[in-house]
Amino acid sequence: MPIEIPYDLIQLVKAGDQQSFGKLIDKCSNYVYGIALKMLGDADDAHDAAQESFIKIWQKIHTYKSHFKFTTWLYKIVINTCLDRLRDRNRDNTIFQKVDDHTDLTTTTEPKMEFEEQEFIAYIRMISERLSPRQHSVFVLHDLEELGQEEIAKILNMSKGSVKSNLYHARKAIRKILISLDKAKTNAL
Amino acid sequence: MKCENLEKIDLYFEKKLNDQERAFIAEHLETCDACHGYLNDLKHTDRVIGQLKSFNPELANPLAFRNEVLAKINPIQESVFQSTLDRIVEAIISILVKPATKYAFVAFAAIFFGLFVYQQSMIFQKMDDLEKRMESKAENVPTSRELSLETFFKRKEAKMIEEKHTDNLLNEHRYLQLKYTILLKVLKDRHPDTYREFIQKIEKETQLPTDKSNDYEDL
């Protein structure tokens, strides 16, 4: 869901106006939290990553060039913050332990028209576990955030070809996840 | 066994086939279980992704979130000077870390060091030259005594000329006498050998005949 940030507001934040930064947080907090949750699949982790992203925005706003789309710059900060957390998480190897705390997807029937947050988190968590951080980022940005391949290439510092290839492998992996999930459901019944 | 049309199912699902191909795959799907199952998988995946897409997560308390962020940036803002320094250092490091700039920096440092060494060697060279020149000049430079005599002579001469003008001819003899005395003194100091020869020659030429009285006595 794209958001529009007024140019004047960005300039005021750039000038160090804390009140304007507060307004910027109000405008983008749900948006940033949403991206973080889609990347991390953990509400607390996403909350912390969103806060960390805003602190980085405040510290690095002077590096933002006005001729770039602000949201592209914003995505870059949030995605990089989440990728750092995913790497730390993989390093700590606590991921499998945490997944058990979430909703068991094998007990649910066909997905409902609208996801509950827990179900959403469980799916994202499962996908993020199976995909490489790059594939997961491309999947989130392309299929969930509906960004164009060119913008994704800019955000992730990769070529358009690499975006396409990562997207293909991501979808293939997700398909496999869903098939294995269906099989698990059938066996559970 | 894998169906040879399986790869076309993706394109069929994404509606990227022409009408003829599309009709062919549609007919094929009725008879091929593998392709039919694969198409169902694609639809299912697409449906799940669509549902994930439609879900918009929201913060439980956006106001508290905002205040927490602002509270965290306050200490950062207090040390603006420190953060500016950090930014400068960070910028320098980020430039140096890039391979191209790293090599450029090394090349620049090498050139700078080379120039520095060259400049230092030139300074030492110049100092040596100056020392040599001073040594060679020192041989022709008048000694302090000679200088003082010259000065003395010039002053005296000036005084003599002044006195000469005032006392006119009466002092001329005294002036000349003194002038020659000084000249001899200078000669003695600067060229002692010449002075000795000169004195011997003068003494020889001005010497009066010895034992003249005796001669008279002989008369």
mmCIF file of C-alpha atoms in Angstrom:
data_model
loop_
_atom_site.group_PDB
_atom_site.id
_atom_site.type_symbol
_atom_site.label_atom_id
_atom_site.label_comp_id
_atom_site.label_asym_id
_atom_site.label_seq_id
_atom_site.Cartn_x
_atom_site.Cartn_y
_atom_site.Cartn_z
ATOM 1 C CA MET A 1 0.000 0.000 0.000
ATOM 2 C CA PRO A 2 1.916 3.079 -1.197
ATOM 3 C CA ILE A 3 2.022 6.150 1.027
ATOM 4 C CA GLU A 4 2.593 9.766 0.120
ATOM 5 C CA ILE A 5 4.968 11.834 2.239
ATOM 6 C CA PRO A 6 4.839 15.613 1.611
ATOM 7 C CA TYR A 7 8.119 17.077 0.378
ATOM 8 C CA ASP A 8 7.973 19.900 2.953
ATOM 9 C CA LEU A 9 7.692 17.413 5.800
ATOM 10 C CA ILE A 10 10.833 15.603 4.657
ATOM 11 C CA GLN A 11 12.687 18.927 4.401
ATOM 12 C CA LEU A 12 11.669 19.854 7.944
ATOM 13 C CA VAL A 13 12.857 16.492 9.264
ATOM 14 C CA LYS A 14 16.097 16.997 7.338
ATOM 15 C CA ALA A 15 16.479 20.354 9.118
ATOM 16 C CA GLY A 16 16.289 18.510 12.458
ATOM 17 C CA ASP A 17 12.714 19.404 13.416
ATOM 18 C CA GLN A 18 11.717 16.751 15.929
ATOM 19 C CA GLN A 19 8.036 17.668 15.830
ATOM 20 C CA SER A 20 7.953 17.050 12.075
ATOM 21 C CA PHE A 21 9.723 13.762 12.641
ATOM 22 C CA GLY A 22 6.924 12.853 15.030
ATOM 23 C CA LYS A 23 4.437 13.574 12.207
ATOM 24 C CA LEU A 24 6.468 11.421 9.835
ATOM 25 C CA ILE A 25 6.360 8.552 12.334
ATOM 26 C CA ASP A 26 2.581 8.953 12.614
ATOM 27 C CA LYS A 27 2.240 8.761 8.828
ATOM 28 C CA CYS A 28 4.539 5.783 8.266
ATOM 29 C CA SER A 29 4.595 3.731 11.477
ATOM 30 C CA ASN A 30 1.973 1.170 10.399
ATOM 31 C CA TYR A 31 3.496 1.012 6.950
ATOM 32 C CA VAL A 32 7.009 0.384 8.307
ATOM 33 C CA TYR A 33 5.720 -2.088 10.891
ATOM 34 C CA GLY A 34 3.822 -3.942 8.140
ATOM 35 C CA ILE A 35 6.953 -4.362 6.011
ATOM 36 C CA ALA A 36 8.934 -5.492 9.060
ATOM 37 C CA LEU A 37 6.265 -8.046 10.000
ATOM 38 C CA LYS A 38 6.168 -9.411 6.442
ATOM 39 C CA MET A 39 9.922 -9.763 6.548
ATOM 40 C CA LEU A 40 10.325 -11.185 10.041
ATOM 41 C CA GLY A 41 7.079 -12.993 10.855
ATOM 42 C CA ASP A 42 7.278 -12.015 14.520
ATOM 43 C CA ALA A 43 5.254 -9.163 16.021
ATOM 44 C CA ASP A 44 7.765 -8.185 18.737
ATOM 45 C CA ASP A 45 10.702 -8.434 16.403
ATOM 46 C CA ALA A 46 8.846 -6.377 13.789
ATOM 47 C CA HIS A 47 7.993 -3.731 16.419
ATOM 48 C CA ASP A 48 11.669 -3.433 17.400
ATOM 49 C CA ALA A 49 12.833 -3.453 13.768
ATOM 50 C CA ALA A 50 10.349 -0.678 12.947
ATOM 51 C CA GLN A 51 11.672 1.445 15.840
ATOM 52 C CA GLU A 52 15.247 0.773 14.817
ATOM 53 C CA SER A 53 14.368 1.776 11.245
ATOM 54 C CA PHE A 54 12.923 5.109 12.401
ATOM 55 C CA ILE A 55 16.035 5.836 14.471
ATOM 56 C CA LYS A 56 18.142 5.119 11.358
ATOM 57 C CA ILE A 57 15.876 7.381 9.302
ATOM 58 C CA TRP A 58 16.470 10.209 11.809
ATOM 59 C CA GLN A 59 20.222 9.626 11.807
ATOM 60 C CA LYS A 60 20.592 9.241 8.031
ATOM 61 C CA ILE A 61 17.946 11.616 6.697
ATOM 62 C CA HIS A 62 20.730 14.040 5.665
ATOM 63 C CA THR A 63 21.918 11.418 3.142
ATOM 64 C CA TYR A 64 18.515 11.232 1.460
ATOM 65 C CA LYS A 65 18.584 12.829 -2.011
ATOM 66 C CA SER A 66 15.307 14.499 -2.938
ATOM 67 C CA HIS A 67 15.384 13.247 -6.541
ATOM 68 C CA PHE A 68 14.845 9.676 -5.272
ATOM 69 C CA LYS A 69 11.424 8.468 -4.222
ATOM 70 C CA PHE A 70 11.241 8.760 -0.439
ATOM 71 C CA THR A 71 9.452 5.426 -0.099
ATOM 72 C CA THR A 72 12.247 3.658 -2.041
ATOM 73 C CA TRP A 73 14.759 5.077 0.450
ATOM 74 C CA LEU A 74 12.451 4.119 3.328
ATOM 75 C CA TYR A 75 12.076 0.543 2.030
ATOM 76 C CA LYS A 76 15.838 0.262 1.739
ATOM 77 C CA ILE A 77 16.326 1.170 5.401
ATOM 78 C CA VAL A 78 13.552 -1.101 6.669
ATOM 79 C CA ILE A 79 14.543 -4.086 4.504
ATOM 80 C CA ASN A 80 18.216 -3.787 5.488
ATOM 81 C CA THR A 81 17.281 -3.551 9.169
ATOM 82 C CA CYS A 82 15.143 -6.688 8.816
ATOM 83 C CA LEU A 83 17.828 -8.544 6.860
ATOM 84 C CA ASP A 84 20.298 -7.826 9.673
ATOM 85 C CA ARG A 85 17.815 -9.269 12.147
ATOM 86 C CA LEU A 86 17.180 -12.329 9.971
ATOM 87 C CA ARG A 87 20.922 -12.958 9.781
ATOM 88 C CA ASP A 88 21.246 -12.596 13.554
ATOM 89 C CA ARG A 89 18.297 -14.915 14.016
ATOM 90 C CA ASN A 90 19.799 -17.556 11.725
ATOM 91 C CA ARG A 91 23.089 -17.198 13.571
ATOM 92 C CA ASP A 92 21.426 -17.693 16.921
ATOM 93 C CA ASN A 93 19.571 -20.689 15.508
ATOM 94 C CA THR A 94 16.539 -20.005 17.649
ATOM 95 C CA ILE A 95 14.150 -19.879 14.752
ATOM 96 C CA PHE A 96 12.876 -23.448 14.984
ATOM 97 C CA GLN A 97 12.171 -23.081 18.652
ATOM 98 C CA LYS A 98 10.124 -19.939 18.075
ATOM 99 C CA VAL A 99 8.054 -21.341 15.217
ATOM 100 C CA ASP A 100 6.485 -23.845 17.555
ATOM 101 C CA ASP A 101 5.025 -20.989 19.573
ATOM 102 C CA HIS A 102 2.956 -19.827 16.627
ATOM 103 C CA THR A 103 -0.264 -21.147 15.169
ATOM 104 C CA ASP A 104 -0.055 -24.697 13.886
ATOM 105 C CA LEU A 105 -1.006 -24.343 10.236
ATOM 106 C CA THR A 106 -1.653 -28.066 9.801
ATOM 107 C CA THR A 107 -4.740 -27.849 12.034
ATOM 108 C CA THR A 108 -6.336 -25.054 10.032
ATOM 109 C CA THR A 109 -8.597 -25.809 7.120
ATOM 110 C CA GLU A 110 -8.485 -23.903 3.830
ATOM 111 C CA PRO A 111 -7.320 -20.303 4.292
ATOM 112 C CA LYS A 112 -10.196 -17.998 5.072
ATOM 113 C CA MET A 113 -10.962 -14.918 2.987
ATOM 114 C CA GLU A 114 -9.104 -12.779 5.507
ATOM 115 C CA PHE A 115 -6.192 -13.866 7.598
ATOM 116 C CA GLU A 116 -6.043 -13.474 11.324
ATOM 117 C CA GLU A 117 -2.780 -11.933 12.464
ATOM 118 C CA GLN A 118 -1.508 -15.162 14.025
ATOM 119 C CA GLU A 119 -2.187 -17.099 10.839
ATOM 120 C CA PHE A 120 -0.531 -14.423 8.729
ATOM 121 C CA ILE A 121 2.519 -14.454 11.017
ATOM 122 C CA ALA A 122 2.716 -18.253 10.873
ATOM 123 C CA TYR A 123 2.716 -18.278 7.061
ATOM 124 C CA ILE A 124 5.303 -15.512 6.823
ATOM 125 C CA ARG A 125 7.450 -17.196 9.420
ATOM 126 C CA MET A 126 7.362 -20.471 7.556
ATOM 127 C CA ILE A 127 8.185 -18.796 4.242
ATOM 128 C CA SER A 128 11.044 -16.761 5.724
ATOM 129 C CA GLU A 129 12.539 -19.944 7.183
ATOM 130 C CA ARG A 130 12.590 -21.807 3.868
ATOM 131 C CA LEU A 131 13.656 -18.951 1.585
ATOM 132 C CA SER A 132 17.025 -17.264 1.454
ATOM 133 C CA PRO A 133 16.940 -13.674 2.835
ATOM 134 C CA ARG A 134 17.238 -12.327 -0.726
ATOM 135 C CA GLN A 135 14.430 -14.496 -2.100
ATOM 136 C CA HIS A 136 12.252 -13.590 0.853
ATOM 137 C CA SER A 137 12.935 -9.854 0.382
ATOM 138 C CA VAL A 138 12.082 -10.069 -3.325
ATOM 139 C CA PHE A 139 8.917 -12.032 -2.560
ATOM 140 C CA VAL A 140 7.779 -9.521 0.090
ATOM 141 C CA LEU A 141 8.506 -6.496 -2.071
ATOM 142 C CA HIS A 142 7.071 -7.908 -5.304
ATOM 143 C CA ASP A 143 4.146 -10.096 -4.265
ATOM 144 C CA LEU A 144 3.085 -8.488 -0.994
ATOM 145 C CA GLU A 145 4.106 -4.855 -1.418
ATOM 146 C CA GLU A 146 3.445 -4.904 -5.185
ATOM 147 C CA LEU A 147 6.560 -2.959 -6.125
ATOM 148 C CA GLY A 148 8.009 -3.005 -9.650
ATOM 149 C CA GLN A 149 11.112 -5.023 -10.467
ATOM 150 C CA GLU A 150 13.120 -1.878 -11.177
ATOM 151 C CA GLU A 151 12.374 -0.371 -7.761
ATOM 152 C CA ILE A 152 13.123 -3.687 -6.046
ATOM 153 C CA ALA A 153 16.470 -3.800 -7.868
ATOM 154 C CA LYS A 154 17.267 -0.334 -6.475
ATOM 155 C CA ILE A 155 16.207 -1.237 -2.934
ATOM 156 C CA LEU A 156 18.150 -4.496 -2.837
ATOM 157 C CA ASN A 157 21.115 -3.313 -4.927
ATOM 158 C CA MET A 158 20.710 -6.070 -7.487
ATOM 159 C CA SER A 159 20.014 -6.320 -11.219
ATOM 160 C CA LYS A 160 16.518 -6.718 -12.649
ATOM 161 C CA GLY A 161 17.536 -10.168 -13.870
ATOM 162 C CA SER A 162 18.508 -11.154 -10.358
ATOM 163 C CA VAL A 163 15.135 -9.895 -9.084
ATOM 164 C CA LYS A 164 13.311 -12.055 -11.651
ATOM 165 C CA SER A 165 15.389 -15.118 -10.836
ATOM 166 C CA ASN A 166 14.976 -14.676 -7.057
ATOM 167 C CA LEU A 167 11.234 -14.215 -7.518
ATOM 168 C CA TYR A 168 10.951 -17.385 -9.600
ATOM 169 C CA HIS A 169 12.818 -19.444 -6.977
ATOM 170 C CA ALA A 170 10.862 -17.826 -4.138
ATOM 171 C CA ARG A 171 7.488 -18.731 -5.684
ATOM 172 C CA LYS A 172 8.663 -22.248 -6.432
ATOM 173 C CA ALA A 173 9.760 -22.668 -2.814
ATOM 174 C CA ILE A 174 6.471 -21.242 -1.518
ATOM 175 C CA ARG A 175 4.544 -23.639 -3.745
ATOM 176 C CA LYS A 176 6.502 -26.539 -2.260
ATOM 177 C CA ILE A 177 5.788 -25.247 1.249
ATOM 178 C CA LEU A 178 2.066 -25.124 0.563
ATOM 179 C CA ILE A 179 2.070 -28.596 -1.010
ATOM 180 C CA SER A 180 3.889 -30.048 2.002
ATOM 181 C CA LEU A 181 1.460 -28.214 4.255
ATOM 182 C CA ASP A 182 -1.493 -29.742 2.398
ATOM 183 C CA LYS A 183 0.046 -33.195 2.739
ATOM 184 C CA ALA A 184 0.555 -32.632 6.476
ATOM 185 C CA LYS A 185 -3.082 -31.578 6.778
ATOM 186 C CA THR A 186 -4.258 -34.693 4.947
ATOM 187 C CA ASN A 187 -2.171 -36.906 7.223
ATOM 188 C CA ALA A 188 -3.478 -35.118 10.317
ATOM 189 C CA LEU A 189 -7.087 -35.825 9.393
ATOM 190 C CA MET B 1 6.802 -39.349 -15.551
ATOM 191 C CA LYS B 2 7.052 -35.597 -16.018
ATOM 192 C CA CYS B 3 4.673 -34.200 -18.633
ATOM 193 C CA GLU B 4 6.337 -32.235 -21.423
ATOM 194 C CA ASN B 5 3.620 -29.583 -21.205
ATOM 195 C CA LEU B 6 4.216 -28.914 -17.522
ATOM 196 C CA GLU B 7 6.421 -25.891 -18.232
ATOM 197 C CA LYS B 8 3.615 -24.300 -20.240
ATOM 198 C CA ILE B 9 1.220 -24.465 -17.297
ATOM 199 C CA ASP B 10 2.956 -21.470 -15.654
ATOM 200 C CA LEU B 11 2.430 -19.441 -18.816
ATOM 201 C CA TYR B 12 -1.171 -20.692 -19.069
ATOM 202 C CA PHE B 13 -1.797 -19.633 -15.477
ATOM 203 C CA GLU B 14 -0.191 -16.229 -16.048
ATOM 204 C CA LYS B 15 -2.263 -15.834 -19.256
ATOM 205 C CA LYS B 16 0.839 -15.416 -21.374
ATOM 206 C CA LEU B 17 -0.080 -17.925 -24.098
ATOM 207 C CA ASN B 18 -1.698 -17.058 -27.420
ATOM 208 C CA ASP B 19 -5.231 -18.253 -28.147
ATOM 209 C CA GLN B 20 -4.124 -21.393 -30.004
ATOM 210 C CA GLU B 21 -1.680 -22.512 -27.268
ATOM 211 C CA ARG B 22 -4.206 -21.682 -24.606
ATOM 212 C CA ALA B 23 -6.885 -23.826 -26.240
ATOM 213 C CA PHE B 24 -4.407 -26.683 -26.564
ATOM 214 C CA ILE B 25 -3.379 -26.566 -22.867
ATOM 215 C CA ALA B 26 -7.014 -26.264 -21.745
ATOM 216 C CA GLU B 27 -7.814 -29.465 -23.619
ATOM 217 C CA HIS B 28 -4.639 -31.128 -22.327
ATOM 218 C CA LEU B 29 -5.527 -30.298 -18.712
ATOM 219 C CA GLU B 30 -8.678 -32.406 -18.964
ATOM 220 C CA THR B 31 -6.629 -35.505 -19.610
ATOM 221 C CA CYS B 32 -3.307 -34.899 -17.764
ATOM 222 C CA ASP B 33 -3.457 -35.350 -13.974
ATOM 223 C CA ALA B 34 0.106 -34.053 -13.432
ATOM 224 C CA CYS B 35 -0.550 -30.779 -15.237
ATOM 225 C CA HIS B 36 -3.979 -30.457 -13.660
ATOM 226 C CA GLY B 37 -2.490 -30.961 -10.180
ATOM 227 C CA TYR B 38 0.288 -28.488 -10.922
ATOM 228 C CA LEU B 39 -2.254 -25.883 -12.037
ATOM 229 C CA ASN B 40 -4.173 -26.411 -8.803
ATOM 230 C CA ASP B 41 -0.927 -25.873 -6.852
ATOM 231 C CA LEU B 42 -0.333 -22.627 -8.707
ATOM 232 C CA LYS B 43 -3.879 -21.455 -7.980
ATOM 233 C CA HIS B 44 -3.567 -22.403 -4.332
ATOM 234 C CA THR B 45 -0.208 -20.577 -3.992
ATOM 235 C CA ASP B 46 -1.652 -17.541 -5.713
ATOM 236 C CA ARG B 47 -4.652 -17.574 -3.410
ATOM 237 C CA VAL B 48 -2.482 -17.756 -0.276
ATOM 238 C CA ILE B 49 -0.220 -14.978 -1.551
ATOM 239 C CA GLY B 50 -3.297 -12.904 -2.364
ATOM 240 C CA GLN B 51 -4.558 -13.378 1.190
ATOM 241 C CA LEU B 52 -1.164 -12.490 2.633
ATOM 242 C CA LYS B 53 -1.173 -9.391 0.448
ATOM 243 C CA SER B 54 -4.597 -8.291 1.594
ATOM 244 C CA PHE B 55 -3.637 -8.451 5.242
ATOM 245 C CA ASN B 56 -2.530 -5.069 6.570
ATOM 246 C CA PRO B 57 -0.785 -5.394 9.919
ATOM 247 C CA GLU B 58 -1.205 -2.492 12.302
ATOM 248 C CA LEU B 59 0.572 -1.431 15.447
ATOM 249 C CA ALA B 60 -1.365 -2.015 18.657
ATOM 250 C CA ASN B 61 -0.530 1.495 19.931
ATOM 251 C CA PRO B 62 0.892 3.875 17.311
ATOM 252 C CA LEU B 63 1.047 6.809 19.759
ATOM 253 C CA ALA B 64 3.165 4.846 22.255
ATOM 254 C CA PHE B 65 5.325 3.683 19.356
ATOM 255 C CA ARG B 66 5.908 7.299 18.244
ATOM 256 C CA ASN B 67 6.777 8.428 21.779
ATOM 257 C CA GLU B 68 9.192 5.548 22.289
ATOM 258 C CA VAL B 69 11.034 6.421 19.065
ATOM 259 C CA LEU B 70 11.192 10.114 19.987
ATOM 260 C CA ALA B 71 12.485 9.252 23.455
ATOM 261 C CA LYS B 72 15.215 7.170 21.858
ATOM 262 C CA ILE B 73 16.329 9.889 19.460
ATOM 263 C CA ASN B 74 16.509 12.603 22.152
ATOM 264 C CA PRO B 75 19.871 11.589 23.586
ATOM 265 C CA ILE B 76 21.118 11.319 20.037
ATOM 266 C CA GLN B 77 20.030 14.869 19.323
ATOM 267 C CA GLU B 78 21.719 16.203 22.478
ATOM 268 C CA SER B 79 25.113 15.108 21.219
ATOM 269 C CA VAL B 80 24.805 16.740 17.807
ATOM 270 C CA PHE B 81 28.535 17.510 17.778
ATOM 271 C CA GLN B 82 29.407 13.892 18.475
ATOM 272 C CA SER B 83 26.978 12.602 15.875
ATOM 273 C CA THR B 84 28.400 15.041 13.308
ATOM 274 C CA LEU B 85 31.893 13.770 14.091
ATOM 275 C CA ASP B 86 30.645 10.214 13.804
ATOM 276 C CA ARG B 87 29.078 11.010 10.459
ATOM 277 C CA ILE B 88 32.329 12.514 9.170
ATOM 278 C CA VAL B 89 34.341 9.499 10.362
ATOM 279 C CA GLU B 90 31.691 7.162 8.951
ATOM 280 C CA ALA B 91 31.795 8.969 5.591
ATOM 281 C CA ILE B 92 35.614 8.776 5.462
ATOM 282 C CA ILE B 93 35.571 5.084 6.356
ATOM 283 C CA SER B 94 32.838 4.342 3.817
ATOM 284 C CA ILE B 95 34.921 6.089 1.125
ATOM 285 C CA LEU B 96 38.092 4.251 2.122
ATOM 286 C CA VAL B 97 36.357 0.905 2.282
ATOM 287 C CA LYS B 98 35.311 1.068 -1.407
ATOM 288 C CA PRO B 99 37.986 -0.746 -3.485
ATOM 289 C CA ALA B 100 38.336 2.004 -6.119
ATOM 290 C CA THR B 101 38.791 4.790 -3.588
ATOM 291 C CA LYS B 102 40.983 2.581 -1.408
ATOM 292 C CA TYR B 103 43.473 2.106 -4.262
ATOM 293 C CA ALA B 104 43.196 5.769 -5.224
ATOM 294 C CA PHE B 105 43.984 6.734 -1.641
ATOM 295 C CA VAL B 106 46.989 4.381 -1.502
ATOM 296 C CA ALA B 107 48.268 5.814 -4.813
ATOM 297 C CA PHE B 108 47.753 9.372 -3.555
ATOM 298 C CA ALA B 109 49.532 8.569 -0.270
ATOM 299 C CA ALA B 110 52.454 7.019 -2.199
ATOM 300 C CA ILE B 111 52.748 10.090 -4.465
ATOM 301 C CA PHE B 112 52.516 12.417 -1.493
ATOM 302 C CA PHE B 113 55.188 10.451 0.385
ATOM 303 C CA GLY B 114 57.423 10.444 -2.704
ATOM 304 C CA LEU B 115 57.080 14.205 -3.088
ATOM 305 C CA PHE B 116 57.814 14.694 0.587
ATOM 306 C CA VAL B 117 61.017 12.620 0.369
ATOM 307 C CA TYR B 118 62.053 14.457 -2.821
ATOM 308 C CA GLN B 119 61.433 17.841 -1.198
ATOM 309 C CA GLN B 120 63.469 16.850 1.864
ATOM 310 C CA SER B 121 66.380 15.663 -0.294
ATOM 311 C CA MET B 122 66.267 18.947 -2.247
ATOM 312 C CA ILE B 123 66.432 20.912 1.012
ATOM 313 C CA PHE B 124 69.472 18.920 2.158
ATOM 314 C CA GLN B 125 71.069 19.412 -1.251
ATOM 315 C CA LYS B 126 70.545 23.153 -1.083
ATOM 316 C CA MET B 127 71.947 23.298 2.429
ATOM 317 C CA ASP B 128 75.070 21.424 1.288
ATOM 318 C CA ASP B 129 75.495 23.768 -1.682
ATOM 319 C CA LEU B 130 75.122 26.795 0.561
ATOM 320 C CA GLU B 131 77.674 25.434 3.005
ATOM 321 C CA LYS B 132 80.154 24.783 0.207
ATOM 322 C CA ARG B 133 79.619 28.234 -1.255
ATOM 323 C CA MET B 134 80.134 29.832 2.133
ATOM 324 C CA GLU B 135 83.350 27.876 2.643
ATOM 325 C CA SER B 136 84.717 28.949 -0.734
ATOM 326 C CA LYS B 137 83.654 32.546 -0.176
ATOM 327 C CA ALA B 138 85.206 32.642 3.273
ATOM 328 C CA GLU B 139 88.658 32.457 1.682
ATOM 329 C CA ASN B 140 88.106 35.816 -0.098
ATOM 330 C CA VAL B 141 86.204 37.493 2.635
ATOM 331 C CA PRO B 142 88.260 40.097 4.572
ATOM 332 C CA THR B 143 88.959 39.240 8.198
ATOM 333 C CA SER B 144 87.369 41.263 10.935
ATOM 334 C CA ARG B 145 90.697 42.944 11.596
ATOM 335 C CA GLU B 146 91.056 43.939 7.963
ATOM 336 C CA LEU B 147 87.537 45.269 7.983
ATOM 337 C CA SER B 148 88.190 47.301 11.095
ATOM 338 C CA LEU B 149 91.367 48.730 9.527
ATOM 339 C CA GLU B 150 89.543 49.684 6.370
ATOM 340 C CA THR B 151 86.850 51.358 8.392
ATOM 341 C CA PHE B 152 89.447 53.085 10.474
ATOM 342 C CA PHE B 153 91.228 54.261 7.356
ATOM 343 C CA LYS B 154 88.096 55.578 5.719
ATOM 344 C CA ARG B 155 87.078 57.469 8.824
ATOM 345 C CA LYS B 156 90.526 58.921 9.248
ATOM 346 C CA GLU B 157 90.743 59.874 5.601
ATOM 347 C CA ALA B 158 87.394 61.583 5.825
ATOM 348 C CA LYS B 159 88.591 63.449 8.892
ATOM 349 C CA MET B 160 91.851 64.333 7.233
ATOM 350 C CA ILE B 161 90.062 65.677 4.175
ATOM 351 C CA GLU B 162 87.891 67.756 6.434
ATOM 352 C CA GLU B 163 90.909 69.014 8.344
ATOM 353 C CA LYS B 164 92.721 69.637 5.086
ATOM 354 C CA HIS B 165 89.956 71.889 3.929
ATOM 355 C CA THR B 166 89.920 73.759 7.182
ATOM 356 C CA ASP B 167 93.629 74.116 7.762
ATOM 357 C CA ASN B 168 94.503 73.944 4.095
ATOM 358 C CA LEU B 169 98.094 73.501 3.217
ATOM 359 C CA LEU B 170 99.357 73.655 6.756
ATOM 360 C CA ASN B 171 98.071 70.244 7.477
ATOM 361 C CA GLU B 172 98.778 68.682 4.087
ATOM 362 C CA HIS B 173 102.046 67.232 5.133
ATOM 363 C CA ARG B 174 100.595 65.755 8.320
ATOM 364 C CA TYR B 175 97.710 64.289 6.291
ATOM 365 C CA LEU B 176 99.957 62.632 3.766
ATOM 366 C CA GLN B 177 102.160 61.251 6.484
ATOM 367 C CA LEU B 178 99.252 59.757 8.309
ATOM 368 C CA LYS B 179 97.705 58.425 5.077
ATOM 369 C CA TYR B 180 100.871 56.590 4.138
ATOM 370 C CA THR B 181 101.243 55.287 7.662
ATOM 371 C CA ILE B 182 97.774 53.831 7.468
ATOM 372 C CA LEU B 183 98.379 52.448 4.010
ATOM 373 C CA LEU B 184 101.473 50.739 5.254
ATOM 374 C CA LYS B 185 99.577 49.393 8.204
ATOM 375 C CA VAL B 186 96.914 47.962 5.901
ATOM 376 C CA LEU B 187 99.572 46.525 3.637
ATOM 377 C CA LYS B 188 101.297 44.977 6.620
ATOM 378 C CA ASP B 189 98.084 43.354 7.776
ATOM 379 C CA ARG B 190 96.770 42.172 4.450
ATOM 380 C CA HIS B 191 99.946 41.323 2.595
ATOM 381 C CA PRO B 192 102.715 40.860 5.150
ATOM 382 C CA ASP B 193 105.199 39.411 2.613
ATOM 383 C CA THR B 194 104.768 42.318 0.197
ATOM 384 C CA TYR B 195 105.016 44.700 3.134
ATOM 385 C CA ARG B 196 108.300 43.143 4.239
ATOM 386 C CA GLU B 197 109.719 43.326 0.714
ATOM 387 C CA PHE B 198 108.503 46.890 0.377
ATOM 388 C CA ILE B 199 110.060 47.984 3.687
ATOM 389 C CA GLN B 200 113.347 46.276 2.856
ATOM 390 C CA LYS B 201 113.395 47.979 -0.533
ATOM 391 C CA ILE B 202 112.624 51.421 0.962
ATOM 392 C CA GLU B 203 115.183 50.968 3.701
ATOM 393 C CA LYS B 204 117.746 49.935 1.134
ATOM 394 C CA GLU B 205 117.047 52.893 -1.146
ATOM 395 C CA THR B 206 116.859 55.476 1.591
ATOM 396 C CA GLN B 207 119.879 54.167 3.512
ATOM 397 C CA LEU B 208 122.584 56.889 4.028
ATOM 398 C CA PRO B 209 126.182 56.015 3.276
ATOM 399 C CA THR B 210 127.679 54.411 6.336
ATOM 400 C CA ASP B 211 130.794 55.720 8.116
ATOM 401 C CA LYS B 212 130.695 58.974 6.245
ATOM 402 C CA SER B 213 132.419 60.703 9.112
ATOM 403 C CA ASN B 214 135.247 58.286 8.745
ATOM 404 C CA ASP B 215 135.494 59.260 5.124
ATOM 405 C CA TYR B 216 135.738 62.822 6.208
ATOM 406 C CA GLU B 217 138.276 61.875 8.661
ATOM 407 C CA ASP B 218 140.193 60.310 5.810
ATOM 408 C CA LEU B 219 140.018 63.565 4.007
#
